[in-house]
Every structure is written in structure tokens, then in C-alpha cells.
Amino acid sequence: MTEDEASGLARHDLLRVDPASWARLLAGRQDLDGAPHLAEWARRGWPVIVRRRDPGEPADHIPAGLPLPPSAGKRRIGLALPAAAASRLAPVALERARMTAPEAWWPVVDEVLALGRECRLVPNVFGSLLWQVLTGLPYLGSGSDLDLLWPVSGRVDPRFLQGLARIEAGAPMRLDGEIVLPDRAGINWRELLDAPEGGTVLCKGRESLALRPAASFLREAAS
């Protein structure tokens, strides 16, 4: 990946790391010695995920990370990657992840997919379901959420947010996640739904956090 390509990455983008670069990275991180699964992570083709940059991290490296499964302590591993070590992977759509989800989730997943089709939106997964799909390791548990990213090309129809809330009200799990704006910043869908008139919502970018008017992201209600 070139430096220009790396500069266009956003939170939740998936990256595959070159195994030789991965080995060099681990050799310089004594704090990760003996951490389960890490030695073979890149060799197996398992990715890392782009995160928000922490203060003091090098600006010429990509902020990334991965979570270990609950059986390995749920430790969150933070990494800083040179652009040349990484290549971008496609997101994992909810439709692809359906069969990996617990069977009790399937009716809810189907409702969410139907809502997406109705609103012409395609949800991608992150969180525990994503990592179980990608690695085959047991990340999902009885308290897991269904974490979804909803890329949009413009303003959000409030009826879509209301539809998500209705589905969640009858679901056996929490529906968490973000609306991904055209500039690739993310807004929690529930915060956008619940924002009072004249209120603000937190927009999360790779390099910044900003409060912006909720109304600027919502379509006008149909008359």
C-alpha cells in the first residue's frame, strides 16, 4: 500500500499484513511475547482493523489493532504499521456473516437485511461476529452484540433509524453500530435517532472527534 492509499483509510477498514513485516513488528514488541495466536496471525491471512490514532503515535504509520478472543482474555492489541506492510481487504457484509452468527440471531439478521434492501443500504459487520467470521476462533458469547456499519451516500432517512429500533426491541441481542458518512466518519445510529431537536452527535474519524448538528445528517420527514 502506498502512503497516499494509507492516508485514505478510515476506522474499521480491514488490512492484511505481510507476514515478514508482521514478524519484524512482533520482534520489536516484547509486551506481546507469548500472546496467544499472534505468532501465526499474519501467516494465516487474518487481518487487523484500522482504529483511531492515539496521541503520540507516528503520523507516517497506520493505527491498527485486533482483539483476542475471550478464551485468550479479550486483550485488545494496538499496532502501528508502515504503509508498505499492509494491503486493504474488502469489508464483510452481514449477508456473508449470517451463517456464522448464532442460530437464534438469524431471524433478526433477516429482518435487518430486509430493512437494508428497503432503504438501499448494505450493512457490514464488525465486532465479535466479524472476528469469528475472519478467524474461525470463538469470539461470540451469550452477551455479544450485533455490530453493524451502515455506509450512506447522503442524509439518513429517520424511518430507517426507527426501523432499526423496532427490530432491536424484539431481538435477543443489542444492535450496535454506526452510520458511516460519505467522508467516512462514523455516528452511532442510536445517538442520531435519539438526538433532541437542535442537538449534536459525536462524529468519529480516524484522526479526530467532533460534535456536529444531528439535523445536518437527517432527511426531512416526508409530508
N, CA, C and O of each residue as an XYZ file, in Angstrom:
892
protein
N       0.848     -1.187      0.000
C       0.000      0.000      0.000
C       0.890      1.245      0.000
O       1.881      1.307      0.728
N       0.527      2.241     -0.827
C       1.294      3.478     -0.878
C       0.890      4.395      0.274
O      -0.120      4.169      0.940
N       1.695      5.432      0.495
C       1.387      6.411      1.536
C       0.061      7.110      1.231
O      -0.726      7.367      2.142
N      -0.193      7.419     -0.047
C      -1.449      8.071     -0.408
C      -2.644      7.176     -0.125
O      -3.667      7.642      0.376
N      -2.519      5.888     -0.444
C      -3.603      4.953     -0.150
C      -3.831      4.851      1.352
O      -4.972      4.792      1.810
N      -2.757      4.829      2.109
C      -2.878      4.728      3.565
C      -3.575      5.954      4.146
O      -4.328      5.838      5.113
N      -3.331      7.125      3.562
C      -3.955      8.344      4.086
C      -5.467      8.340      3.895
O      -6.175      9.067      4.593
N      -5.975      7.534      2.962
C      -7.410      7.465      2.707
C      -8.140      6.416      3.526
O      -9.347      6.241      3.366
N      -7.431      5.716      4.398
C      -8.071      4.694      5.216
C      -8.954      5.328      6.288
O      -8.725      6.457      6.721
N      -9.968      4.571      6.704
C     -10.879      5.031      7.747
C     -10.983      3.974      8.841
O     -10.597      2.822      8.646
N     -11.506      4.379      9.981
C     -11.777      3.429     11.059
C     -12.586      2.247     10.517
O     -13.476      2.414      9.683
N     -12.260      1.072     11.001
C     -12.934     -0.184     10.661
C     -12.498     -0.778      9.323
O     -12.949     -1.871      8.979
N     -11.640     -0.105      8.555
C     -11.100     -0.744      7.355
C     -10.235     -1.935      7.769
O      -9.535     -1.891      8.781
N     -10.300     -2.990      6.973
C      -9.536     -4.207      7.250
C      -8.258     -4.220      6.416
O      -8.253     -3.840      5.245
N      -7.176     -4.668      7.050
C      -5.880     -4.721      6.394
C      -5.245     -6.093      6.592
O      -5.280     -6.658      7.685
N      -4.667     -6.615      5.523
C      -3.825     -7.800      5.632
C      -2.377     -7.330      5.741
O      -1.951     -6.433      5.013
N      -1.623     -7.946      6.659
C      -0.234     -7.543      6.898
C       0.699     -8.598      6.320
O       0.499     -9.796      6.523
N       1.711     -8.149      5.604
C       2.729     -9.039      5.064
C       3.371     -9.844      6.196
O       3.807     -9.249      7.182
N       3.445    -11.176      6.089
C       3.971    -11.990      7.195
C       5.377    -11.614      7.646
O       5.666    -11.651      8.842
N       6.256    -11.253      6.714
C       7.611    -10.861      7.110
C       7.585     -9.569      7.924
O       8.310     -9.437      8.910
N       6.754     -8.624      7.513
C       6.620     -7.374      8.268
C       6.008     -7.632      9.634
O       6.389     -7.007     10.624
N       5.061     -8.554      9.680
C       4.434     -8.920     10.957
C       5.478     -9.483     11.922
O       5.493     -9.132     13.102
N       6.333    -10.340     11.423
C       7.370    -10.932     12.271
C       8.305     -9.855     12.817
O       8.696     -9.900     13.984
N       8.661     -8.886     11.971
C       9.523     -7.797     12.431
C       8.816     -6.948     13.484
O       9.427     -6.518     14.462
N       7.520     -6.711     13.270
C       6.749     -5.921     14.231
C       6.718     -6.613     15.593
O       6.943     -5.975     16.621
N       6.437     -7.928     15.598
C       6.375     -8.660     16.856
C       7.731     -8.703     17.547
O       7.807     -8.660     18.774
N       8.808     -8.787     16.754
C      10.146     -8.838     17.343
C      10.462     -7.565     18.125
O      11.270     -7.593     19.053
N       9.837     -6.463     17.762
C      10.060     -5.207     18.469
C       9.048     -4.923     19.560
O       9.056     -3.842     20.147
N       8.172     -5.887     19.839
C       7.134     -5.692     20.851
C       7.238     -6.783     21.907
O       6.514     -7.778     21.860
N       8.149     -6.586     22.864
C       8.317     -7.589     23.909
C       7.062     -7.738     24.759
O       6.847     -8.787     25.365
N       6.234     -6.703     24.809
C       5.000     -6.783     25.593
C       4.017     -7.800     25.010
O       3.064     -8.199     25.678
N       4.253     -8.221     23.751
C       3.359     -9.189     23.121
C       3.917    -10.608     23.133
O       3.287    -11.529     22.611
N       5.093    -10.787     23.725
C       5.684    -12.128     23.791
C       4.713    -13.103     24.463
O       4.215    -12.843     25.558
N       4.455    -14.216     23.799
C       3.603    -15.253     24.367
C       2.113    -15.010     24.231
O       1.319    -15.847     24.660
N       1.703    -13.881     23.643
C       0.269    -13.630     23.467
C      -0.313    -14.667     22.513
O       0.241    -14.879     21.434
N      -1.419    -15.319     22.880
C      -1.972    -16.383     22.042
C      -2.318    -15.900     20.634
O      -2.790    -14.778     20.447
N      -2.079    -16.758     19.658
C      -2.498    -16.590     18.261
C      -1.679    -15.579     17.462
O      -1.737    -15.595     16.233
N      -0.921    -14.705     18.114
C      -0.274    -13.625     17.373
C       0.825    -14.123     16.444
O       0.980    -13.604     15.339
N       1.587    -15.120     16.874
C       2.723    -15.564     16.061
C       2.283    -15.999     14.672
O       2.995    -15.765     13.695
N       1.107    -16.634     14.572
C       0.650    -17.143     13.274
C      -0.417    -16.258     12.631
O      -0.974    -16.629     11.598
N      -0.713    -15.099     13.217
C      -1.838    -14.266     12.764
C      -1.723    -13.911     11.284
O      -2.631    -14.194     10.501
N      -0.607    -13.292     10.903
C      -0.456    -12.861      9.508
C      -0.275    -14.044      8.571
O      -0.760    -14.024      7.440
N       0.422    -15.077      9.038
C       0.651    -16.253      8.188
C      -0.675    -16.915      7.821
O      -0.810    -17.465      6.729
N      -1.630    -16.866      8.705
C      -2.954    -17.434      8.425
C      -3.807    -16.508      7.554
O      -4.902    -16.889      7.138
N      -3.322    -15.309      7.276
C      -4.089    -14.372      6.469
C      -5.139    -13.610      7.249
O      -6.012    -12.974      6.659
N      -5.065    -13.667      8.569
C      -6.031    -12.938      9.387
C      -5.681    -11.455      9.384
O      -4.503    -11.107      9.470
N      -6.667    -10.578      9.288
C      -6.380     -9.149      9.158
C      -6.311     -8.429     10.501
O      -6.569     -8.999     11.561
N      -5.957     -7.171     10.407
C      -6.103     -6.226     11.509
C      -7.103     -5.167     11.058
O      -7.503     -5.134      9.894
N      -7.502     -4.303     11.992
C      -8.528     -3.315     11.686
C      -8.001     -1.925     12.006
O      -7.322     -1.727     13.014
N      -8.314     -0.963     11.147
C      -7.870      0.408     11.358
C      -8.662      1.024     12.511
O      -9.876      0.844     12.611
N      -7.969      1.741     13.367
C      -8.583      2.385     14.526
C      -8.202      3.859     14.543
O      -7.433      4.321     13.700
N      -8.747      4.590     15.510
C      -8.395      5.999     15.662
C      -6.979      6.120     16.210
O      -6.568      5.337     17.067
N      -6.243      7.096     15.717
C      -4.861      7.271     16.133
C      -4.789      7.784     17.574
O      -5.493      8.725     17.939
N      -3.945      7.169     18.379
C      -3.715      7.634     19.742
C      -2.696      8.768     19.743
O      -1.843      8.831     18.858
N      -2.775      9.666     20.728
C      -1.784     10.745     20.813
C      -0.366     10.179     20.883
O      -0.098      9.215     21.600
N       0.531     10.801     20.123
C       1.925     10.397     20.156
C       2.305      9.303     19.191
O       3.490      9.011     19.037
N       1.324      8.676     18.525
C       1.669      7.636     17.554
C       2.239      8.278     16.287
O       1.856      9.395     15.938
N       3.143      7.590     15.598
C       3.788      8.184     14.420
C       2.777      8.462     13.306
O       1.958      7.608     12.966
N       2.848      9.656     12.753
C       1.902     10.066     11.712
C       2.117      9.312     10.413
O       1.208      9.246      9.585
N       3.316      8.735     10.212
C       3.597      8.020      8.963
C       3.304      6.528      9.067
O       3.672      5.766      8.173
N       2.645      6.098     10.146
C       2.241      4.711     10.317
C       0.716      4.629     10.412
O       0.055      5.601     10.779
N       0.171      3.470     10.081
C      -1.268      3.249     10.132
C      -1.650      2.741     11.523
O      -1.110      1.727     11.964
N      -2.569      3.418     12.231
C      -3.031      2.911     13.522
C      -3.994      1.743     13.302
O      -5.012      1.893     12.627
N      -3.678      0.602     13.863
C      -4.486     -0.598     13.638
C      -4.523     -1.414     14.923
O      -3.870     -1.074     15.911
N      -5.283     -2.478     14.895
C      -5.360     -3.329     16.071
C      -6.151     -4.586     15.796
O      -6.637     -4.827     14.691
N      -6.261     -5.379     16.846
C      -7.059     -6.603     16.800
C      -7.424     -6.978     18.231
O      -6.681     -6.665     19.161
N      -8.565     -7.649     18.417
C      -8.903     -8.165     19.735
C      -8.633     -9.672     19.790
O      -8.908    -10.386     18.826
N      -8.106    -10.146     20.890
C      -8.006    -11.586     21.085
C      -9.354    -12.112     21.562
O     -10.128    -11.363     22.160
N      -9.650    -13.385     21.309
C     -10.950    -13.935     21.712
C     -11.075    -14.041     23.229
O     -10.067    -13.988     23.934
N     -12.295    -14.191     23.738
C     -12.487    -14.299     25.186
C     -11.640    -15.392     25.842
O     -11.188    -15.228     26.975
N     -11.426    -16.496     25.141
C     -10.611    -17.580     25.706
C      -9.165    -17.162     25.910
O      -8.434    -17.813     26.658
N      -8.735    -16.073     25.249
C      -7.375    -15.550     25.388
C      -7.374    -14.224     26.144
O      -6.414    -13.458     26.063
N      -8.457    -13.957     26.881
C      -8.509    -12.783     27.736
C      -9.106    -11.529     27.132
O      -9.137    -10.488     27.790
N      -9.585    -11.599     25.887
C     -10.211    -10.449     25.214
C      -9.267     -9.250     25.133
O      -9.719     -8.109     25.042
N      -7.973     -9.501     25.165
C      -6.998     -8.408     25.130
C      -7.072     -7.678     23.794
O      -7.161     -8.307     22.740
N      -7.034     -6.355     23.843
C      -7.025     -5.545     22.623
C      -5.582     -5.150     22.321
O      -4.909     -4.526     23.141
N      -5.128     -5.520     21.148
C      -3.750     -5.296     20.736
C      -3.694     -4.081     19.825
O      -4.325     -4.076     18.768
N      -2.954     -3.058     20.214
C      -2.770     -1.882     19.375
C      -1.464     -1.971     18.608
O      -0.440     -2.374     19.159
N      -1.497     -1.596     17.343
C      -0.337     -1.692     16.456
C      -0.210     -0.414     15.640
O      -1.187      0.305     15.427
N       1.019     -0.142     15.184
C       1.265      0.944     14.234
C       2.047      0.350     13.072
O       3.166     -0.130     13.251
N       1.455      0.385     11.879
C       2.011     -0.319     10.725
C       2.557      0.647      9.686
O       1.922      1.662      9.401
N       3.715      0.356      9.117
C       4.138      1.109      7.931
C       3.223      0.773      6.756
O       2.779     -0.365      6.609
N       2.949      1.762      5.933
C       2.011      1.555      4.828
C       2.432      0.403      3.932
O       1.584     -0.351      3.454
N       3.731      0.256      3.698
C       4.214     -0.779      2.776
C       3.954     -2.190      3.291
O       4.022     -3.147      2.520
N       3.659     -2.337      4.576
C       3.442     -3.668      5.148
C       2.015     -4.166      4.966
O       1.736     -5.339      5.213
N       1.105     -3.291      4.537
C      -0.318     -3.619      4.592
C      -0.978     -3.537      3.217
O      -0.535     -2.796      2.339
N      -2.034     -4.308      3.055
C      -2.904     -4.210      1.880
C      -4.343     -4.248      2.371
O      -4.669     -4.916      3.352
N      -5.189     -3.519      1.670
C      -6.567     -3.359      2.127
C      -7.426     -4.547      1.697
O      -7.272     -5.082      0.600
N      -8.332     -4.943      2.589
C      -9.289     -6.015      2.308
C     -10.694     -5.445      2.223
O     -10.980     -4.387      2.784
N     -11.562     -6.144      1.524
C     -12.963     -5.734      1.423
C     -13.657     -5.956      2.774
O     -13.284     -6.861      3.521
N     -14.661     -5.134      3.084
C     -15.437     -5.365      4.308
C     -16.235     -6.659      4.215
O     -16.416     -7.220      3.135
N     -16.703     -7.117      5.364
C     -17.509     -8.339      5.426
C     -18.974     -7.945      5.569
O     -19.372     -7.370      6.582
N     -19.767     -8.254      4.562
C     -21.184     -7.908      4.582
C     -21.940     -8.816      5.553
O     -21.570     -9.972      5.759
N     -22.996     -8.274      6.140
C     -23.813     -9.055      7.070
C     -24.360    -10.307      6.402
O     -24.443    -11.358      7.037
N     -24.732    -10.211      5.132
C     -25.284    -11.376      4.439
C     -24.280    -12.529      4.437
O     -24.658    -13.684      4.632
N     -23.004    -12.216      4.217
C     -21.963    -13.250      4.252
C     -21.789    -13.822      5.658
O     -21.504    -15.010      5.815
N     -21.957    -12.988      6.674
C     -21.698    -13.405      8.058
C     -22.872    -14.140      8.691
O     -22.730    -14.676      9.790
N     -24.016    -14.182      8.038
C     -25.236    -14.703      8.665
C     -25.053    -16.099      9.235
O     -25.448    -16.354     10.373
N     -24.462    -17.008      8.467
C     -24.375    -18.395      8.905
C     -23.400    -18.589     10.063
O     -23.464    -19.604     10.758
N     -22.506    -17.637     10.279
C     -21.595    -17.718     11.415
C     -22.259    -17.240     12.697
O     -21.837    -17.615     13.791
N     -23.289    -16.422     12.574
C     -23.998    -15.907     13.743
C     -24.751    -17.037     14.453
O     -25.080    -18.044     13.825
N     -25.025    -16.884     15.746
C     -25.851    -17.884     16.442
C     -27.199    -18.057     15.740
O     -27.763    -17.098     15.214
N     -27.693    -19.264     15.740
C     -28.957    -19.532     15.040
C     -30.088    -18.673     15.575
O     -30.988    -18.293     14.825
N     -30.052    -18.361     16.878
C     -31.103    -17.526     17.473
C     -31.102    -16.115     16.892
O     -32.095    -15.394     17.000
N     -29.976    -15.717     16.268
C     -29.903    -14.385     15.669
C     -30.477    -14.350     14.264
O     -30.800    -13.270     13.769
N     -30.615    -15.487     13.608
C     -30.931    -15.483     12.184
C     -32.200    -14.711     11.824
O     -32.189    -13.966     10.845
N     -33.311    -14.862     12.588
C     -34.500    -14.077     12.215
C     -34.245    -12.572     12.277
O     -34.747    -11.821     11.441
N     -33.469    -12.135     13.263
C     -33.150    -10.704     13.371
C     -32.250    -10.268     12.214
O     -32.464     -9.211     11.620
N     -31.247    -11.083     11.899
C     -30.375    -10.776     10.764
C     -31.205    -10.633      9.492
O     -30.974     -9.724      8.695
N     -32.165    -11.525      9.303
C     -33.006    -11.454      8.104
C     -33.843    -10.170      8.091
O     -34.018     -9.554      7.040
N     -34.357     -9.771      9.254
C     -35.102     -8.513      9.328
C     -34.207     -7.321      8.998
O     -34.614     -6.412      8.274
N     -32.986     -7.332      9.532
C     -32.047     -6.242      9.275
C     -31.701     -6.174      7.791
O     -31.657     -5.091      7.207
N     -31.455     -7.332      7.184
C     -31.142     -7.351      5.756
C     -32.314     -6.847      4.924
O     -32.117     -6.139      3.936
N     -33.535     -7.210      5.319
C     -34.718     -6.741      4.597
C     -34.861     -5.231      4.720
O     -35.205     -4.559      3.748
N     -34.597     -4.688      5.915
C     -34.646     -3.242      6.102
C     -33.588     -2.564      5.231
O     -33.845     -1.524      4.625
N     -32.409     -3.158      5.177
C     -31.358     -2.606      4.332
C     -31.757     -2.565      2.866
O     -31.535     -1.567      2.181
N     -32.351     -3.661      2.386
C     -32.792     -3.685      0.987
C     -33.849     -2.614      0.733
O     -33.818     -1.930     -0.290
N     -34.782     -2.476      1.671
C     -35.847     -1.488      1.522
C     -35.277     -0.073      1.440
O     -35.790      0.768      0.702
N     -34.204      0.183      2.208
C     -33.608      1.520      2.266
C     -32.391      1.657      1.357
O     -31.724      2.691      1.350
N     -32.109      0.606      0.590
C     -30.968      0.582     -0.333
C     -29.645      0.831      0.399
O     -28.801      1.606     -0.049
N     -29.494      0.155      1.527
C     -28.279      0.218      2.327
C     -27.762     -1.197      2.562
O     -28.547     -2.126      2.752
N     -26.446     -1.360      2.548
C     -25.835     -2.684      2.727
C     -25.007     -2.668      4.008
O     -23.982     -1.989      4.066
N     -25.432     -3.404      5.036
C     -24.685     -3.399      6.294
C     -23.465     -4.321      6.248
O     -23.514     -5.422      5.699
N     -22.374     -3.840      6.838
C     -21.179     -4.642      7.058
C     -21.027     -4.906      8.553
O     -21.545     -4.153      9.377
N     -20.325     -5.962      8.894
C     -20.179     -6.325     10.300
C     -18.835     -5.883     10.848
O     -17.852     -5.777     10.114
N     -18.806     -5.627     12.151
C     -17.567     -5.509     12.886
C     -17.793     -6.177     14.238
O     -18.810     -6.844     14.428
N     -16.873     -6.013     15.175
C     -17.062     -6.632     16.479
C     -16.871     -8.145     16.456
O     -16.193     -8.690     15.585
N     -17.480     -8.804     17.427
C     -17.252    -10.239     17.645
C     -17.617    -11.087     16.439
O     -16.898    -12.027     16.100
N     -18.732    -10.763     15.786
C     -19.144    -11.550     14.630
C     -18.113    -11.447     13.511
O     -17.788    -12.451     12.878
N     -17.601    -10.257     13.264
C     -16.574    -10.091     12.238
C     -15.370    -10.982     12.525
O     -14.907    -11.700     11.639
N     -14.864    -10.943     13.743
C     -13.639    -11.681     14.046
C     -13.854    -13.183     14.012
O     -12.942    -13.936     13.672
N     -15.061    -13.623     14.364
C     -15.326    -15.055     14.266
C     -15.401    -15.491     12.802
O     -14.919    -16.568     12.452
N     -16.004    -14.660     11.945
C     -16.039    -14.967     10.515
C     -14.627    -15.060      9.944
O     -14.313    -15.989      9.199
N     -13.780    -14.101     10.293
C     -12.460    -13.990      9.680
C     -11.471    -15.033     10.178
O     -10.627    -15.504      9.415
N     -11.570    -15.399     11.457
C     -10.556    -16.280     12.049
C     -11.055    -17.680     12.355
O     -10.255    -18.612     12.443
N     -12.361    -17.847     12.519
C     -12.888    -19.135     12.974
C     -12.716    -19.355     14.459
O     -13.139    -20.391     14.972
N     -12.107    -18.414     15.172
C     -11.951    -18.532     16.622
C     -13.259    -18.138     17.309
O     -14.045    -17.382     16.737
N     -13.507    -18.636     18.525
C     -14.782    -18.372     19.201
C     -14.810    -17.001     19.879
O     -14.392    -16.861     21.029
N     -15.293    -16.018     19.177
C     -15.433    -14.669     19.728
C     -16.825    -14.406     20.293
O     -16.965    -13.635     21.242
N     -17.848    -15.028     19.733
C     -19.220    -14.745     20.121
C     -19.577    -15.450     21.423
O     -19.199    -16.599     21.650
N     -20.318    -14.734     22.276
C     -20.810    -15.301     23.517
C     -22.240    -14.882     23.756
O     -22.843    -14.209     22.920
N     -22.785    -15.273     24.884
C     -24.200    -15.000     25.167
C     -24.479    -13.502     25.288
O     -25.610    -13.066     25.069
N     -23.466    -12.712     25.631
C     -23.681    -11.272     25.772
C     -23.211    -10.452     24.591
O     -23.130     -9.228     24.689
N     -22.898    -11.094     23.476
C     -22.370    -10.366     22.315
C     -23.441     -9.496     21.658
O     -24.623     -9.840     21.648
N     -23.008     -8.382     21.118
C     -23.864     -7.514     20.311
C     -23.736     -7.896     18.841
O     -22.780     -8.557     18.435
N     -24.711     -7.470     18.059
C     -24.592     -7.496     16.601
C     -24.147     -6.104     16.180
O     -24.939     -5.161     16.184
N     -22.876     -5.983     15.817
C     -22.262     -4.698     15.495
C     -22.256     -4.492     13.982
O     -21.727     -5.318     13.238
N     -22.848     -3.386     13.533
C     -23.028     -3.154     12.105
C     -22.565     -1.767     11.704
O     -22.704     -0.803     12.457
N     -22.012     -1.684     10.501
C     -21.666     -0.426      9.865
C     -22.601     -0.215      8.687
O     -22.814     -1.122      7.882
N     -23.160      0.986      8.590
C     -24.123      1.310      7.538
C     -23.579      2.464      6.690
O     -23.847      3.622      7.011
N     -22.828      2.191      5.624
C     -22.354      3.275      4.756
C     -23.528      3.952      4.049
O     -24.413      3.283      3.515
N     -23.524      5.291      4.053
C     -24.578      6.053      3.390
C     -23.928      7.019      2.407
O     -22.770      7.403      2.569
N     -24.686      7.404      1.390
C     -24.176      8.320      0.375
C     -24.676      9.738      0.565
O     -24.269     10.646     -0.160
N     -25.564      9.936      1.545
C     -26.126     11.253      1.798
C     -26.795     11.274      3.154
O     -26.349     10.607      4.087
N     -27.858     12.037      3.262
C     -28.573     12.134      4.535
C     -29.335     10.846      4.836
O     -29.679     10.082      3.934
N     -29.590     10.625      6.123
C     -30.214      9.394      6.593
C     -31.705      9.610      6.765
O     -32.132     10.615      7.335
N     -32.499      8.668      6.272
C     -33.947      8.715      6.459
C     -34.260      8.325      7.907
O     -33.894      7.227      8.326
N     -34.922      9.186      8.680
C     -35.262      8.824     10.057
C     -36.050      7.531     10.154
O     -35.977      6.846     11.174
N     -36.803      7.180      9.118
C     -37.583      5.943      9.158
C     -36.674      4.709      9.177
O     -37.049      3.667      9.715
N     -35.488      4.830      8.594
C     -34.523      3.730      8.677
C     -34.069      3.535     10.118
O     -34.022      2.405     10.604
N     -33.735      4.620     10.805
C     -33.315      4.523     12.198
C     -34.441      3.977     13.070
O     -34.201      3.171     13.969
N     -35.652      4.410     12.807
C     -36.801      3.905     13.557
C     -37.006      2.419     13.308
O     -37.393      1.679     14.213
N     -36.741      1.979     12.065
C     -36.843      0.558     11.749
C     -35.827     -0.265     12.506
O     -36.154     -1.344     13.000
N     -34.602      0.218     12.610
C     -33.594     -0.486     13.406
C     -34.031     -0.607     14.860
O     -33.883     -1.662     15.477
N     -34.569      0.481     15.402
C     -35.011      0.458     16.795
C     -36.137     -0.552     16.993
O     -36.166     -1.245     18.010
N     -37.058     -0.647     16.045
C     -38.152     -1.621     16.163
C     -37.605     -3.046     16.134
O     -38.050     -3.898     16.903
N     -36.646     -3.305     15.255
C     -36.063     -4.647     15.187
C     -35.347     -4.965     16.492
O     -35.493     -6.065     17.026
N     -34.582     -4.022     17.005
C     -33.839     -4.268     18.239
C     -34.776     -4.559     19.413
O     -34.449     -5.363     20.286
N     -35.937     -3.906     19.434
C     -36.868     -4.093     20.546
C     -37.300     -5.542     20.698
O     -37.641     -5.969     21.801
N     -37.293     -6.314     19.599
C     -37.680     -7.715     19.672
C     -36.532     -8.681     19.523
O     -36.744     -9.881     19.351
N     -35.306     -8.168     19.588
C     -34.127     -9.003     19.319
C     -33.548     -9.599     20.597
O     -33.696     -9.014     21.670
N     -32.891    -10.756     20.499
C     -32.248    -11.352     21.665
C     -30.881    -10.746     21.965
O     -30.242    -11.126     22.946
N     -30.429     -9.815     21.142
C     -29.138     -9.160     21.338
C     -29.291     -7.679     21.051
O     -30.297     -7.236     20.497
N     -28.277     -6.924     21.437
C     -28.258     -5.494     21.175
C     -27.773     -5.252     19.750
O     -26.825     -5.891     19.293
N     -28.423     -4.332     19.053
C     -27.974     -3.920     17.719
C     -27.134     -2.662     17.881
O     -27.669     -1.570     18.068
N     -25.843     -2.817     17.809
C     -24.958     -1.669     17.954
C     -24.405     -1.299     16.585
O     -24.597     -2.029     15.613
N     -23.721     -0.169     16.512
C     -23.073      0.169     15.250
C     -23.187      1.617     14.874
O     -23.683      2.446     15.637
N     -22.713      1.911     13.665
C     -22.559      3.286     13.221
C     -23.081      3.487     11.804
O     -23.042      2.590     10.961
N     -23.565      4.690     11.582
C     -23.780      5.210     10.244
C     -22.430      5.725      9.755
O     -21.799      6.541     10.428
N     -21.977      5.254      8.583
C     -20.695      5.691      8.028
C     -20.984      6.740      6.959
O     -21.565      6.442      5.916
N     -20.569      7.971      7.237
C     -20.880      9.109      6.389
C     -20.044      9.100      5.111
O     -19.065      8.360      5.017
N     -20.426      9.921      4.122
C     -19.629      9.973      2.888
C     -18.159     10.325      3.118
O     -17.297      9.894      2.352
N     -17.857     11.117      4.179
C     -16.458     11.429      4.481
C     -15.803     10.342      5.325
O     -14.652     10.472      5.741
N     -16.561      9.253      5.576
C     -16.107      8.042      6.267
C     -15.982      8.206      7.773
O     -15.456      7.320      8.446
N     -16.454      9.321      8.315
C     -16.621      9.422      9.764
C     -17.837      8.594     10.173
O     -18.722      8.335      9.357
N     -17.875      8.183     11.438
C     -18.966      7.338     11.916
C     -19.773      8.010     13.013
O     -19.232      8.734     13.848
N     -21.093      7.756     12.998
C     -22.002      8.251     14.024
C     -22.800      7.059     14.543
O     -23.341      6.282     13.757
N     -22.873      6.915     15.857
C     -23.693      5.860     16.430
C     -25.150      6.043     16.002
O     -25.726      7.118     16.176
N     -25.741      4.983     15.440
C     -27.093      5.144     14.879
C     -28.106      5.507     15.957
O     -29.042      6.262     15.694
N     -27.933      4.983     17.159
C     -28.896      5.247     18.227
C     -28.789      6.697     18.715
O     -29.799      7.320     19.045
N     -27.561      7.231     18.758
C     -27.388      8.632     19.143
C     -28.056      9.551     18.125
O     -28.653     10.563     18.491
N     -27.951      9.193     16.846
C     -28.591     10.011     15.814
C     -30.110      9.947     15.941
O     -30.791     10.960     15.784
N     -30.637      8.767     16.223
C     -32.090      8.608     16.386
C     -32.596      9.390     17.589
O     -33.643     10.034     17.522
N     -31.849      9.334     18.691
C     -32.321      9.905     19.952
C     -31.928     11.361     20.166
O     -32.297     11.954     21.180
N     -31.186     11.945     19.230
C     -30.737     13.330     19.415
C     -31.953     14.266     19.505
O     -32.852     14.187     18.668
N     -31.988     15.149     20.510
C     -33.110     16.089     20.611
C     -33.043     17.136     19.503
O     -32.003     17.319     18.871
N     -34.147     17.810     19.279
C     -34.165     18.878     18.274
C     -33.096     19.911     18.622
O     -33.037     20.407     19.747
N     -32.265     20.220     17.654
C     -31.176     21.159     17.886
C     -29.960     20.539     18.536
O     -28.995     21.240     18.841
N     -29.990     19.219     18.755
C     -28.893     18.543     19.435
C     -27.752     18.184     18.506
O     -27.843     18.347     17.290
N     -26.675     17.691     19.102
C     -25.484     17.305     18.362
C     -25.205     15.817     18.533
O     -25.707     15.180     19.460
N     -24.406     15.278     17.635
C     -23.949     13.894     17.733
C     -22.432     13.877     17.557
O     -21.853     14.770     16.938
N     -21.807     12.853     18.110
C     -20.358     12.721     18.035
C     -19.973     12.006     16.747
O     -20.420     10.886     16.499
N     -19.145     12.649     15.928
C     -18.638     12.059     14.698
C     -17.210     11.592     14.945
O     -16.356     12.366     15.377
N     -16.964     10.314     14.664
C     -15.661      9.717     14.932
C     -14.919      9.482     13.625
O     -15.348      8.681     12.794
N     -13.816     10.176     13.450
C     -12.939      9.944     12.317
C     -11.683      9.229     12.763
O     -11.491      8.984     13.954
N     -10.825      8.894     11.810
C      -9.578      8.212     12.169
C      -8.652      9.126     12.958
O      -7.902      8.673     13.823
N      -8.712     10.412     12.651
C      -7.795     11.360     13.268
C      -8.478     12.336     14.214
O      -7.800     13.145     14.847
N      -9.799     12.286     14.327
C     -10.476     13.347     15.074
C     -11.812     12.881     15.633
O     -12.383     11.876     15.209
N     -12.286     13.659     16.608
C     -13.631     13.551     17.140
C     -14.261     14.935     17.045
O     -13.603     15.940     17.317
N     -15.538     14.991     16.660
C     -16.183     16.296     16.526
C     -17.668     16.166     16.815
O     -18.301     15.184     16.428
N     -18.227     17.170     17.504
C     -19.666     17.259     17.699
C     -20.250     18.074     16.553
O     -19.795     19.180     16.259
N     -21.281     17.498     15.904
C     -21.895     18.185     14.769
C     -23.412     18.120     14.913
O     -23.920     17.201     15.555
N     -24.144     19.060     14.339
C     -25.607     19.076     14.482
C     -26.236     17.807     13.899
O     -25.972     17.442     12.753
N     -27.060     17.152     14.691
C     -27.706     15.919     14.228
C     -28.574     16.181     13.002
O     -28.640     15.344     12.102
N     -29.237     17.329     12.959
C     -30.157     17.626     11.854
C     -29.448     17.667     10.517
O     -30.081     17.452      9.483
N     -28.144     17.937     10.506
C     -27.428     18.035      9.237
C     -27.239     16.666      8.583
O     -26.836     16.589      7.423
N     -27.525     15.582      9.316
C     -27.353     14.245      8.771
C     -28.684     13.564      8.458
O     -28.694     12.441      7.954
N     -29.795     14.217      8.744
C     -31.106     13.600      8.600
C     -31.876     14.217      7.446
O     -31.814     15.426      7.225
N     -32.601     13.384      6.712
C     -33.517     13.889      5.687
C     -34.725     14.546      6.357
O     -35.062     14.265      7.507
N     -35.351     15.419      5.600
C     -36.607     15.990      6.061
C     -37.670     14.903      6.101
O     -37.698     14.031      5.232
N     -38.543     14.947      7.101
C     -39.633     13.986      7.177
C     -40.556     14.172      5.970
O     -40.834     15.293      5.543
N     -41.023     13.039      5.432
C     -41.936     13.104      4.290
C     -43.258     13.735      4.717
O     -43.784     13.430      5.787
N     -43.782     14.606      3.880
C     -45.047     15.280      4.219
C     -46.229     14.412      3.800
O     -47.380     14.799      3.996
